[in-house]
């Protein structure tokens, strides 16, 4: 899959570059309808880039079992701070409040911990309701040396019967209404299960969602 994504990126770059050149050459001759056509090309190319980025991340997640066999540990609180900085523009633009305290140290590397939290927080920012997003991360210690970490939001929520299906690759309950490749939760599931944990979603339409995953303590 990595090779496929690599081979697709070059023609996509060419499409974007030559579309820009064509628009520049013909800009004095373009009417409103022609400009709309160019806009559709750019949007289509952007969706393809998003899909390819998602496929690249999913390909890494498919090999997560092998990576999980290598001893690693990271602080989820540190991962949260880095992810919050990475998502700062999205957080500010949506006037979101994103908080976490006393997140544990788990037996997962920093890179994977960041990927896990970033996908979940970005989902909550994306599927927001009309009010400003409020996203809360919390953790509790479980039996058997596991930690349960919850990401709670006040977003649009989903129907309870779809809470399991959304972890399937390319599953987009809202269709084209929201951007994304439909791979974020699938990647989270791969990472968590490769490290001996589990992940579940609890949600009610119009009332937000709570995604809870478990990971072994470091």
PDB file of N, CA and C in Angstrom, residues 41-144:
ATOM      1  N   UNK A  41     -11.985  21.193  -9.454  1.00  0.00           N
ATOM      2  CA  UNK A  41     -10.742  20.431  -9.655  1.00  0.00           C
ATOM      3  C   UNK A  41      -9.863  20.519  -8.409  1.00  0.00           C
ATOM      4  N   UNK A  42      -9.708  21.735  -7.878  1.00  0.00           N
ATOM      5  CA  UNK A  42      -8.877  21.916  -6.682  1.00  0.00           C
ATOM      6  C   UNK A  42      -9.448  21.150  -5.486  1.00  0.00           C
ATOM      7  N   UNK A  43     -10.753  21.199  -5.312  1.00  0.00           N
ATOM      8  CA  UNK A  43     -11.375  20.500  -4.193  1.00  0.00           C
ATOM      9  C   UNK A  43     -11.230  18.990  -4.338  1.00  0.00           C
ATOM     10  N   UNK A  44     -11.375  18.499  -5.579  1.00  0.00           N
ATOM     11  CA  UNK A  44     -11.199  17.074  -5.819  1.00  0.00           C
ATOM     12  C   UNK A  44      -9.778  16.624  -5.522  1.00  0.00           C
ATOM     13  N   UNK A  45      -8.806  17.441  -5.923  1.00  0.00           N
ATOM     14  CA  UNK A  45      -7.399  17.120  -5.662  1.00  0.00           C
ATOM     15  C   UNK A  45      -7.112  17.129  -4.162  1.00  0.00           C
ATOM     16  N   UNK A  46      -7.714  18.079  -3.454  1.00  0.00           N
ATOM     17  CA  UNK A  46      -7.524  18.148  -2.001  1.00  0.00           C
ATOM     18  C   UNK A  46      -8.098  16.909  -1.317  1.00  0.00           C
ATOM     19  N   UNK A  47      -9.256  16.449  -1.785  1.00  0.00           N
ATOM     20  CA  UNK A  47      -9.849  15.224  -1.205  1.00  0.00           C
ATOM     21  C   UNK A  47      -8.970  14.015  -1.474  1.00  0.00           C
ATOM     22  N   UNK A  48      -8.374  13.964  -2.665  1.00  0.00           N
ATOM     23  CA  UNK A  48      -7.478  12.858  -2.990  1.00  0.00           C
ATOM     24  C   UNK A  48      -6.237  12.884  -2.093  1.00  0.00           C
ATOM     25  N   UNK A  49      -5.700  14.061  -1.834  1.00  0.00           N
ATOM     26  CA  UNK A  49      -4.531  14.151  -0.939  1.00  0.00           C
ATOM     27  C   UNK A  49      -4.889  13.692   0.463  1.00  0.00           C
ATOM     28  N   UNK A  50      -6.074  14.078   0.914  1.00  0.00           N
ATOM     29  CA  UNK A  50      -6.529  13.646   2.242  1.00  0.00           C
ATOM     30  C   UNK A  50      -6.651  12.130   2.299  1.00  0.00           C
ATOM     31  N   UNK A  51      -7.205  11.546   1.249  1.00  0.00           N
ATOM     32  CA  UNK A  51      -7.358  10.094   1.191  1.00  0.00           C
ATOM     33  C   UNK A  51      -5.994   9.402   1.180  1.00  0.00           C
ATOM     34  N   UNK A  52      -5.052   9.923   0.411  1.00  0.00           N
ATOM     35  CA  UNK A  52      -3.732   9.309   0.342  1.00  0.00           C
ATOM     36  C   UNK A  52      -3.001   9.414   1.682  1.00  0.00           C
ATOM     37  N   UNK A  53      -3.144  10.546   2.354  1.00  0.00           N
ATOM     38  CA  UNK A  53      -2.537  10.687   3.681  1.00  0.00           C
ATOM     39  C   UNK A  53      -3.135   9.664   4.644  1.00  0.00           C
ATOM     40  N   UNK A  54      -4.463   9.487   4.559  1.00  0.00           N
ATOM     41  CA  UNK A  54      -5.126   8.512   5.411  1.00  0.00           C
ATOM     42  C   UNK A  54      -4.664   7.094   5.117  1.00  0.00           C
ATOM     43  N   UNK A  55      -4.524   6.775   3.837  1.00  0.00           N
ATOM     44  CA  UNK A  55      -4.056   5.442   3.447  1.00  0.00           C
ATOM     45  C   UNK A  55      -2.634   5.192   3.944  1.00  0.00           C
ATOM     46  N   UNK A  56      -1.800   6.226   3.893  1.00  0.00           N
ATOM     47  CA  UNK A  56      -0.427   6.088   4.364  1.00  0.00           C
ATOM     48  C   UNK A  56      -0.400   5.776   5.858  1.00  0.00           C
ATOM     49  N   UNK A  57      -1.218   6.495   6.640  1.00  0.00           N
ATOM     50  CA  UNK A  57      -1.286   6.249   8.077  1.00  0.00           C
ATOM     51  C   UNK A  57      -1.874   4.876   8.371  1.00  0.00           C
ATOM     52  N   UNK A  58      -2.875   4.493   7.587  1.00  0.00           N
ATOM     53  CA  UNK A  58      -3.509   3.189   7.810  1.00  0.00           C
ATOM     54  C   UNK A  58      -2.539   2.059   7.486  1.00  0.00           C
ATOM     55  N   UNK A  59      -1.715   2.256   6.480  1.00  0.00           N
ATOM     56  CA  UNK A  59      -0.710   1.256   6.130  1.00  0.00           C
ATOM     57  C   UNK A  59       0.252   1.047   7.297  1.00  0.00           C
ATOM     58  N   UNK A  60       0.655   2.142   7.941  1.00  0.00           N
ATOM     59  CA  UNK A  60       1.525   2.024   9.117  1.00  0.00           C
ATOM     60  C   UNK A  60       0.810   1.276  10.238  1.00  0.00           C
ATOM     61  N   UNK A  61      -0.480   1.562  10.403  1.00  0.00           N
ATOM     62  CA  UNK A  61      -1.247   0.913  11.463  1.00  0.00           C
ATOM     63  C   UNK A  61      -1.398  -0.582  11.216  1.00  0.00           C
ATOM     64  N   UNK A  62      -1.430  -0.986   9.946  1.00  0.00           N
ATOM     65  CA  UNK A  62      -1.552  -2.409   9.625  1.00  0.00           C
ATOM     66  C   UNK A  62      -0.334  -3.198  10.099  1.00  0.00           C
ATOM     67  N   UNK A  63       0.795  -2.514  10.218  1.00  0.00           N
ATOM     68  CA  UNK A  63       2.019  -3.159  10.671  1.00  0.00           C
ATOM     69  C   UNK A  63       2.282  -2.899  12.152  1.00  0.00           C
ATOM     70  N   UNK A  64       1.258  -2.442  12.843  1.00  0.00           N
ATOM     71  CA  UNK A  64       1.440  -2.036  14.232  1.00  0.00           C
ATOM     72  C   UNK A  64       1.763  -3.204  15.156  1.00  0.00           C
ATOM     73  N   UNK A  65       1.278  -4.408  14.839  1.00  0.00           N
ATOM     74  CA  UNK A  65       1.552  -5.561  15.692  1.00  0.00           C
ATOM     75  C   UNK A  65       3.049  -5.792  15.826  1.00  0.00           C
ATOM     76  N   UNK A  66       3.775  -5.667  14.727  1.00  0.00           N
ATOM     77  CA  UNK A  66       5.221  -5.842  14.749  1.00  0.00           C
ATOM     78  C   UNK A  66       5.883  -4.742  15.573  1.00  0.00           C
ATOM     79  N   UNK A  67       5.388  -3.509  15.423  1.00  0.00           N
ATOM     80  CA  UNK A  67       5.957  -2.398  16.180  1.00  0.00           C
ATOM     81  C   UNK A  67       5.685  -2.548  17.666  1.00  0.00           C
ATOM     82  N   UNK A  68       4.506  -3.095  18.003  1.00  0.00           N
ATOM     83  CA  UNK A  68       4.124  -3.231  19.403  1.00  0.00           C
ATOM     84  C   UNK A  68       4.978  -4.250  20.137  1.00  0.00           C
ATOM     85  N   UNK A  69       5.660  -5.118  19.407  1.00  0.00           N
ATOM     86  CA  UNK A  69       6.505  -6.125  20.045  1.00  0.00           C
ATOM     87  C   UNK A  69       7.795  -5.525  20.583  1.00  0.00           C
ATOM     88  N   UNK A  70       8.107  -4.289  20.161  1.00  0.00           N
ATOM     89  CA  UNK A  70       9.293  -3.595  20.647  1.00  0.00           C
ATOM     90  C   UNK A  70       8.910  -2.795  21.886  1.00  0.00           C
ATOM     91  N   UNK A  71       9.574  -3.030  23.031  1.00  0.00           N
ATOM     92  CA  UNK A  71       9.221  -2.319  24.258  1.00  0.00           C
ATOM     93  C   UNK A  71       9.275  -0.806  24.075  1.00  0.00           C
ATOM     94  N   UNK A  72       8.228  -0.121  24.482  1.00  0.00           N
ATOM     95  CA  UNK A  72       8.170   1.334  24.376  1.00  0.00           C
ATOM     96  C   UNK A  72       7.239   1.862  25.448  1.00  0.00           C
ATOM     97  N   UNK A  73       7.400   3.117  25.794  1.00  0.00           N
ATOM     98  CA  UNK A  73       6.535   3.731  26.794  1.00  0.00           C
ATOM     99  C   UNK A  73       6.508   5.233  26.559  1.00  0.00           C
ATOM    100  N   UNK A  74       5.399   5.847  26.899  1.00  0.00           N
ATOM    101  CA  UNK A  74       5.281   7.295  26.737  1.00  0.00           C
ATOM    102  C   UNK A  74       4.222   7.830  27.684  1.00  0.00           C
ATOM    103  N   UNK A  75       4.350   9.088  28.002  1.00  0.00           N
ATOM    104  CA  UNK A  75       3.354   9.785  28.810  1.00  0.00           C
ATOM    105  C   UNK A  75       2.262  10.314  27.890  1.00  0.00           C
ATOM    106  N   UNK A  76       1.023   9.891  28.131  1.00  0.00           N
ATOM    107  CA  UNK A  76      -0.091  10.419  27.336  1.00  0.00           C
ATOM    108  C   UNK A  76      -0.286  11.911  27.588  1.00  0.00           C
ATOM    109  N   UNK A  77       0.098  12.388  28.769  1.00  0.00           N
ATOM    110  CA  UNK A  77      -0.015  13.819  29.062  1.00  0.00           C
ATOM    111  C   UNK A  77       0.945  14.606  28.171  1.00  0.00           C
ATOM    112  N   UNK A  78       2.153  14.086  27.985  1.00  0.00           N
ATOM    113  CA  UNK A  78       3.117  14.736  27.087  1.00  0.00           C
ATOM    114  C   UNK A  78       2.620  14.674  25.649  1.00  0.00           C
ATOM    115  N   UNK A  79       2.095  13.507  25.257  1.00  0.00           N
ATOM    116  CA  UNK A  79       1.543  13.369  23.909  1.00  0.00           C
ATOM    117  C   UNK A  79       0.413  14.367  23.691  1.00  0.00           C
ATOM    118  N   UNK A  80      -0.413  14.558  24.706  1.00  0.00           N
ATOM    119  CA  UNK A  80      -1.527  15.509  24.614  1.00  0.00           C
ATOM    120  C   UNK A  80      -1.030  16.933  24.398  1.00  0.00           C
ATOM    121  N   UNK A  81       0.010  17.326  25.116  1.00  0.00           N
ATOM    122  CA  UNK A  81       0.548  18.687  24.965  1.00  0.00           C
ATOM    123  C   UNK A  81       1.062  18.924  23.545  1.00  0.00           C
ATOM    124  N   UNK A  82       1.751  17.935  22.988  1.00  0.00           N
ATOM    125  CA  UNK A  82       2.277  18.082  21.630  1.00  0.00           C
ATOM    126  C   UNK A  82       1.139  18.137  20.619  1.00  0.00           C
ATOM    127  N   UNK A  83       0.154  17.245  20.779  1.00  0.00           N
ATOM    128  CA  UNK A  83      -0.986  17.199  19.868  1.00  0.00           C
ATOM    129  C   UNK A  83      -1.781  18.506  19.937  1.00  0.00           C
ATOM    130  N   UNK A  84      -1.955  19.039  21.136  1.00  0.00           N
ATOM    131  CA  UNK A  84      -2.683  20.311  21.289  1.00  0.00           C
ATOM    132  C   UNK A  84      -1.989  21.424  20.522  1.00  0.00           C
ATOM    133  N   UNK A  85      -0.654  21.417  20.559  1.00  0.00           N
ATOM    134  CA  UNK A  85       0.103  22.425  19.805  1.00  0.00           C
ATOM    135  C   UNK A  85      -0.064  22.205  18.303  1.00  0.00           C
ATOM    136  N   UNK A  86      -0.053  20.950  17.872  1.00  0.00           N
ATOM    137  CA  UNK A  86      -0.227  20.649  16.447  1.00  0.00           C
ATOM    138  C   UNK A  86      -1.594  21.086  15.944  1.00  0.00           C
ATOM    139  N   UNK A  87      -2.601  20.970  16.794  1.00  0.00           N
ATOM    140  CA  UNK A  87      -3.982  21.289  16.406  1.00  0.00           C
ATOM    141  C   UNK A  87      -4.392  22.692  16.836  1.00  0.00           C
ATOM    142  N   UNK A  88      -3.419  23.492  17.222  1.00  0.00           N
ATOM    143  CA  UNK A  88      -3.727  24.807  17.794  1.00  0.00           C
ATOM    144  C   UNK A  88      -4.583  25.667  16.867  1.00  0.00           C
ATOM    145  N   UNK A  89      -4.266  25.671  15.576  1.00  0.00           N
ATOM    146  CA  UNK A  89      -5.033  26.496  14.636  1.00  0.00           C
ATOM    147  C   UNK A  89      -6.500  26.063  14.576  1.00  0.00           C
ATOM    148  N   UNK A  90      -6.729  24.740  14.518  1.00  0.00           N
ATOM    149  CA  UNK A  90      -8.102  24.236  14.488  1.00  0.00           C
ATOM    150  C   UNK A  90      -8.832  24.534  15.793  1.00  0.00           C
ATOM    151  N   UNK A  91      -8.126  24.392  16.899  1.00  0.00           N
ATOM    152  CA  UNK A  91      -8.733  24.646  18.206  1.00  0.00           C
ATOM    153  C   UNK A  91      -9.142  26.106  18.325  1.00  0.00           C
ATOM    154  N   UNK A  92      -8.241  27.005  17.914  1.00  0.00           N
ATOM    155  CA  UNK A  92      -8.533  28.433  18.010  1.00  0.00           C
ATOM    156  C   UNK A  92      -9.674  28.849  17.069  1.00  0.00           C
ATOM    157  N   UNK A  93      -9.633  28.349  15.833  1.00  0.00           N
ATOM    158  CA  UNK A  93     -10.642  28.756  14.859  1.00  0.00           C
ATOM    159  C   UNK A  93     -12.043  28.289  15.246  1.00  0.00           C
ATOM    160  N   UNK A  94     -12.130  27.171  15.954  1.00  0.00           N
ATOM    161  CA  UNK A  94     -13.445  26.668  16.376  1.00  0.00           C
ATOM    162  C   UNK A  94     -13.810  27.111  17.793  1.00  0.00           C
ATOM    163  N   UNK A  95     -12.911  27.910  18.407  1.00  0.00           N
ATOM    164  CA  UNK A  95     -13.108  28.398  19.776  1.00  0.00           C
ATOM    165  C   UNK A  95     -13.344  27.234  20.748  1.00  0.00           C
ATOM    166  N   UNK A  96     -12.618  26.153  20.512  1.00  0.00           N
ATOM    167  CA  UNK A  96     -12.794  24.948  21.319  1.00  0.00           C
ATOM    168  C   UNK A  96     -12.044  25.042  22.642  1.00  0.00           C
ATOM    169  N   UNK A  97     -12.545  24.299  23.604  1.00  0.00           N
ATOM    170  CA  UNK A  97     -11.867  24.096  24.879  1.00  0.00           C
ATOM    171  C   UNK A  97     -11.463  22.630  24.951  1.00  0.00           C
ATOM    172  N   UNK A  98     -10.176  22.382  24.997  1.00  0.00           N
ATOM    173  CA  UNK A  98      -9.657  21.003  25.011  1.00  0.00           C
ATOM    174  C   UNK A  98      -8.796  20.843  26.260  1.00  0.00           C
ATOM    175  N   UNK A  99      -9.199  19.958  27.167  1.00  0.00           N
ATOM    176  CA  UNK A  99      -8.495  19.816  28.441  1.00  0.00           C
ATOM    177  C   UNK A  99      -8.155  18.355  28.726  1.00  0.00           C
ATOM    178  N   UNK A 100      -7.100  18.171  29.506  1.00  0.00           N
ATOM    179  CA  UNK A 100      -6.698  16.844  29.974  1.00  0.00           C
ATOM    180  C   UNK A 100      -5.817  17.029  31.202  1.00  0.00           C
ATOM    181  N   UNK A 101      -5.962  16.156  32.170  1.00  0.00           N
ATOM    182  CA  UNK A 101      -5.123  16.247  33.361  1.00  0.00           C
ATOM    183  C   UNK A 101      -4.808  14.850  33.879  1.00  0.00           C
ATOM    184  N   UNK A 102      -3.584  14.688  34.337  1.00  0.00           N
ATOM    185  CA  UNK A 102      -3.147  13.430  34.959  1.00  0.00           C
ATOM    186  C   UNK A 102      -3.326  12.223  34.036  1.00  0.00           C
ATOM    187  N   UNK A 103      -3.080  12.425  32.740  1.00  0.00           N
ATOM    188  CA  UNK A 103      -3.112  11.268  31.849  1.00  0.00           C
ATOM    189  C   UNK A 103      -1.903  10.387  32.157  1.00  0.00           C
ATOM    190  N   UNK A 104      -2.055   9.067  32.068  1.00  0.00           N
ATOM    191  CA  UNK A 104      -1.017   8.152  32.556  1.00  0.00           C
ATOM    192  C   UNK A 104       0.119   7.929  31.568  1.00  0.00           C
ATOM    193  N   UNK A 105       1.100   7.244  32.044  1.00  0.00           N
ATOM    194  CA  UNK A 105       2.193   6.749  31.216  1.00  0.00           C
ATOM    195  C   UNK A 105       1.821   5.331  30.806  1.00  0.00           C
ATOM    196  N   UNK A 106       1.878   5.051  29.502  1.00  0.00           N
ATOM    197  CA  UNK A 106       1.412   3.762  28.986  1.00  0.00           C
ATOM    198  C   UNK A 106       2.515   3.085  28.173  1.00  0.00           C
ATOM    199  N   UNK A 107       2.303   1.796  27.935  1.00  0.00           N
ATOM    200  CA  UNK A 107       3.298   0.998  27.205  1.00  0.00           C
ATOM    201  C   UNK A 107       3.101   1.110  25.702  1.00  0.00           C
ATOM    202  N   UNK A 108       3.111   2.340  25.232  1.00  0.00           N
ATOM    203  CA  UNK A 108       2.985   2.656  23.803  1.00  0.00           C
ATOM    204  C   UNK A 108       3.957   3.793  23.515  1.00  0.00           C
ATOM    205  N   UNK A 109       4.629   3.742  22.383  1.00  0.00           N
ATOM    206  CA  UNK A 109       5.582   4.784  22.040  1.00  0.00           C
ATOM    207  C   UNK A 109       4.932   6.144  21.856  1.00  0.00           C
ATOM    208  N   UNK A 110       5.733   7.197  21.941  1.00  0.00           N
ATOM    209  CA  UNK A 110       5.216   8.559  21.851  1.00  0.00           C
ATOM    210  C   UNK A 110       4.540   8.826  20.510  1.00  0.00           C
ATOM    211  N   UNK A 111       5.150   8.387  19.419  1.00  0.00           N
ATOM    212  CA  UNK A 111       4.582   8.656  18.095  1.00  0.00           C
ATOM    213  C   UNK A 111       3.187   8.064  17.951  1.00  0.00           C
ATOM    214  N   UNK A 112       3.015   6.822  18.383  1.00  0.00           N
ATOM    215  CA  UNK A 112       1.705   6.176  18.274  1.00  0.00           C
ATOM    216  C   UNK A 112       0.711   6.798  19.254  1.00  0.00           C
ATOM    217  N   UNK A 113       1.193   7.173  20.432  1.00  0.00           N
ATOM    218  CA  UNK A 113       0.315   7.836  21.403  1.00  0.00           C
ATOM    219  C   UNK A 113      -0.211   9.152  20.841  1.00  0.00           C
ATOM    220  N   UNK A 114       0.673   9.899  20.174  1.00  0.00           N
ATOM    221  CA  UNK A 114       0.271  11.159  19.556  1.00  0.00           C
ATOM    222  C   UNK A 114      -0.728  10.921  18.433  1.00  0.00           C
ATOM    223  N   UNK A 115      -0.467   9.919  17.612  1.00  0.00           N
ATOM    224  CA  UNK A 115      -1.365   9.619  16.493  1.00  0.00           C
ATOM    225  C   UNK A 115      -2.758   9.258  17.010  1.00  0.00           C
ATOM    226  N   UNK A 116      -2.796   8.481  18.070  1.00  0.00           N
ATOM    227  CA  UNK A 116      -4.062   8.072  18.671  1.00  0.00           C
ATOM    228  C   UNK A 116      -4.845   9.276  19.175  1.00  0.00           C
ATOM    229  N   UNK A 117      -4.205  10.117  19.977  1.00  0.00           N
ATOM    230  CA  UNK A 117      -4.897  11.276  20.543  1.00  0.00           C
ATOM    231  C   UNK A 117      -5.264  12.296  19.469  1.00  0.00           C
ATOM    232  N   UNK A 118      -4.369  12.496  18.504  1.00  0.00           N
ATOM    233  CA  UNK A 118      -4.647  13.487  17.459  1.00  0.00           C
ATOM    234  C   UNK A 118      -5.861  13.095  16.621  1.00  0.00           C
ATOM    235  N   UNK A 119      -5.966  11.813  16.274  1.00  0.00           N
ATOM    236  CA  UNK A 119      -7.131  11.365  15.504  1.00  0.00           C
ATOM    237  C   UNK A 119      -8.425  11.572  16.280  1.00  0.00           C
ATOM    238  N   UNK A 120      -8.412  11.250  17.568  1.00  0.00           N
ATOM    239  CA  UNK A 120      -9.637  11.347  18.366  1.00  0.00           C
ATOM    240  C   UNK A 120     -10.030  12.806  18.619  1.00  0.00           C
ATOM    241  N   UNK A 121      -9.051  13.646  18.946  1.00  0.00           N
ATOM    242  CA  UNK A 121      -9.362  15.056  19.192  1.00  0.00           C
ATOM    243  C   UNK A 121      -9.792  15.746  17.901  1.00  0.00           C
ATOM    244  N   UNK A 122      -9.102  15.448  16.795  1.00  0.00           N
ATOM    245  CA  UNK A 122      -9.472  16.037  15.508  1.00  0.00           C
ATOM    246  C   UNK A 122     -10.886  15.632  15.111  1.00  0.00           C
ATOM    247  N   UNK A 123     -11.270  14.392  15.409  1.00  0.00           N
ATOM    248  CA  UNK A 123     -12.640  13.949  15.138  1.00  0.00           C
ATOM    249  C   UNK A 123     -13.650  14.792  15.897  1.00  0.00           C
ATOM    250  N   UNK A 124     -13.359  15.031  17.172  1.00  0.00           N
ATOM    251  CA  UNK A 124     -14.280  15.824  17.990  1.00  0.00           C
ATOM    252  C   UNK A 124     -14.378  17.257  17.485  1.00  0.00           C
ATOM    253  N   UNK A 125     -13.266  17.793  16.980  1.00  0.00           N
ATOM    254  CA  UNK A 125     -13.289  19.147  16.414  1.00  0.00           C
ATOM    255  C   UNK A 125     -14.064  19.178  15.103  1.00  0.00           C
ATOM    256  N   UNK A 126     -13.929  18.121  14.330  1.00  0.00           N
ATOM    257  CA  UNK A 126     -14.577  18.069  13.019  1.00  0.00           C
ATOM    258  C   UNK A 126     -16.083  17.912  13.148  1.00  0.00           C
ATOM    259  N   UNK A 127     -16.511  17.002  13.996  1.00  0.00           N
ATOM    260  CA  UNK A 127     -17.942  16.708  14.113  1.00  0.00           C
ATOM    261  C   UNK A 127     -18.565  17.514  15.251  1.00  0.00           C
ATOM    262  N   UNK A 128     -18.383  18.801  15.174  1.00  0.00           N
ATOM    263  CA  UNK A 128     -18.868  19.710  16.211  1.00  0.00           C
ATOM    264  C   UNK A 128     -20.329  20.058  15.995  1.00  0.00           C
ATOM    265  N   UNK A 129     -20.967  20.477  17.068  1.00  0.00           N
ATOM    266  CA  UNK A 129     -22.333  20.999  16.995  1.00  0.00           C
ATOM    267  C   UNK A 129     -22.251  22.507  16.750  1.00  0.00           C
ATOM    268  N   UNK A 130     -23.363  23.209  16.890  1.00  0.00           N
ATOM    269  CA  UNK A 130     -23.349  24.651  16.668  1.00  0.00           C
ATOM    270  C   UNK A 130     -22.577  25.382  17.761  1.00  0.00           C
ATOM    271  N   UNK A 131     -22.626  24.878  18.979  1.00  0.00           N
ATOM    272  CA  UNK A 131     -21.888  25.512  20.070  1.00  0.00           C
ATOM    273  C   UNK A 131     -20.405  25.182  19.964  1.00  0.00           C
ATOM    274  N   UNK A 132     -19.580  25.969  20.634  1.00  0.00           N
ATOM    275  CA  UNK A 132     -18.140  25.746  20.598  1.00  0.00           C
ATOM    276  C   UNK A 132     -17.801  24.375  21.190  1.00  0.00           C
ATOM    277  N   UNK A 133     -16.882  23.646  20.570  1.00  0.00           N
ATOM    278  CA  UNK A 133     -16.535  22.315  21.071  1.00  0.00           C
ATOM    279  C   UNK A 133     -15.922  22.351  22.467  1.00  0.00           C
ATOM    280  N   UNK A 134     -16.347  21.412  23.287  1.00  0.00           N
ATOM    281  CA  UNK A 134     -15.742  21.192  24.604  1.00  0.00           C
ATOM    282  C   UNK A 134     -15.286  19.737  24.626  1.00  0.00           C
ATOM    283  N   UNK A 135     -13.982  19.530  24.702  1.00  0.00           N
ATOM    284  CA  UNK A 135     -13.405  18.187  24.610  1.00  0.00           C
ATOM    285  C   UNK A 135     -12.605  17.915  25.879  1.00  0.00           C
ATOM    286  N   UNK A 136     -12.944  16.838  26.560  1.00  0.00           N
ATOM    287  CA  UNK A 136     -12.308  16.519  27.835  1.00  0.00           C
ATOM    288  C   UNK A 136     -11.685  15.125  27.778  1.00  0.00           C
ATOM    289  N   UNK A 137     -10.421  15.047  28.131  1.00  0.00           N
ATOM    290  CA  UNK A 137      -9.734  13.764  28.214  1.00  0.00           C
ATOM    291  C   UNK A 137      -9.527  13.407  29.682  1.00  0.00           C
ATOM    292  N   UNK A 138      -9.818  12.182  30.036  1.00  0.00           N
ATOM    293  CA  UNK A 138      -9.648  11.728  31.417  1.00  0.00           C
ATOM    294  C   UNK A 138      -9.209  10.277  31.408  1.00  0.00           C
ATOM    295  N   UNK A 139      -8.710   9.797  32.542  1.00  0.00           N
ATOM    296  CA  UNK A 139      -8.224   8.417  32.627  1.00  0.00           C
ATOM    297  C   UNK A 139      -8.582   7.813  33.979  1.00  0.00           C
ATOM    298  N   UNK A 140      -8.765   6.521  33.982  1.00  0.00           N
ATOM    299  CA  UNK A 140      -8.982   5.784  35.232  1.00  0.00           C
ATOM    300  C   UNK A 140      -8.224   4.466  35.150  1.00  0.00           C
ATOM    301  N   UNK A 141      -7.751   4.020  36.297  1.00  0.00           N
ATOM    302  CA  UNK A 141      -6.989   2.782  36.345  1.00  0.00           C
ATOM    303  C   UNK A 141      -7.933   1.596  36.382  1.00  0.00           C
ATOM    304  N   UNK A 142      -7.643   0.583  35.576  1.00  0.00           N
ATOM    305  CA  UNK A 142      -8.459  -0.617  35.501  1.00  0.00           C
ATOM    306  C   UNK A 142      -7.696  -1.795  36.122  1.00  0.00           C
ATOM    307  N   UNK A 143      -8.387  -2.898  36.285  1.00  0.00           N
ATOM    308  CA  UNK A 143      -7.733  -4.110  36.767  1.00  0.00           C
ATOM    309  C   UNK A 143      -6.815  -4.680  35.681  1.00  0.00           C
ATOM    310  N   UNK A 144      -5.850  -5.469  36.092  1.00  0.00           N
ATOM    311  CA  UNK A 144      -4.961  -6.126  35.139  1.00  0.00           C
ATOM    312  C   UNK A 144      -3.914  -5.218  34.551  1.00  0.00           C
TER     313      UNK A 144
END
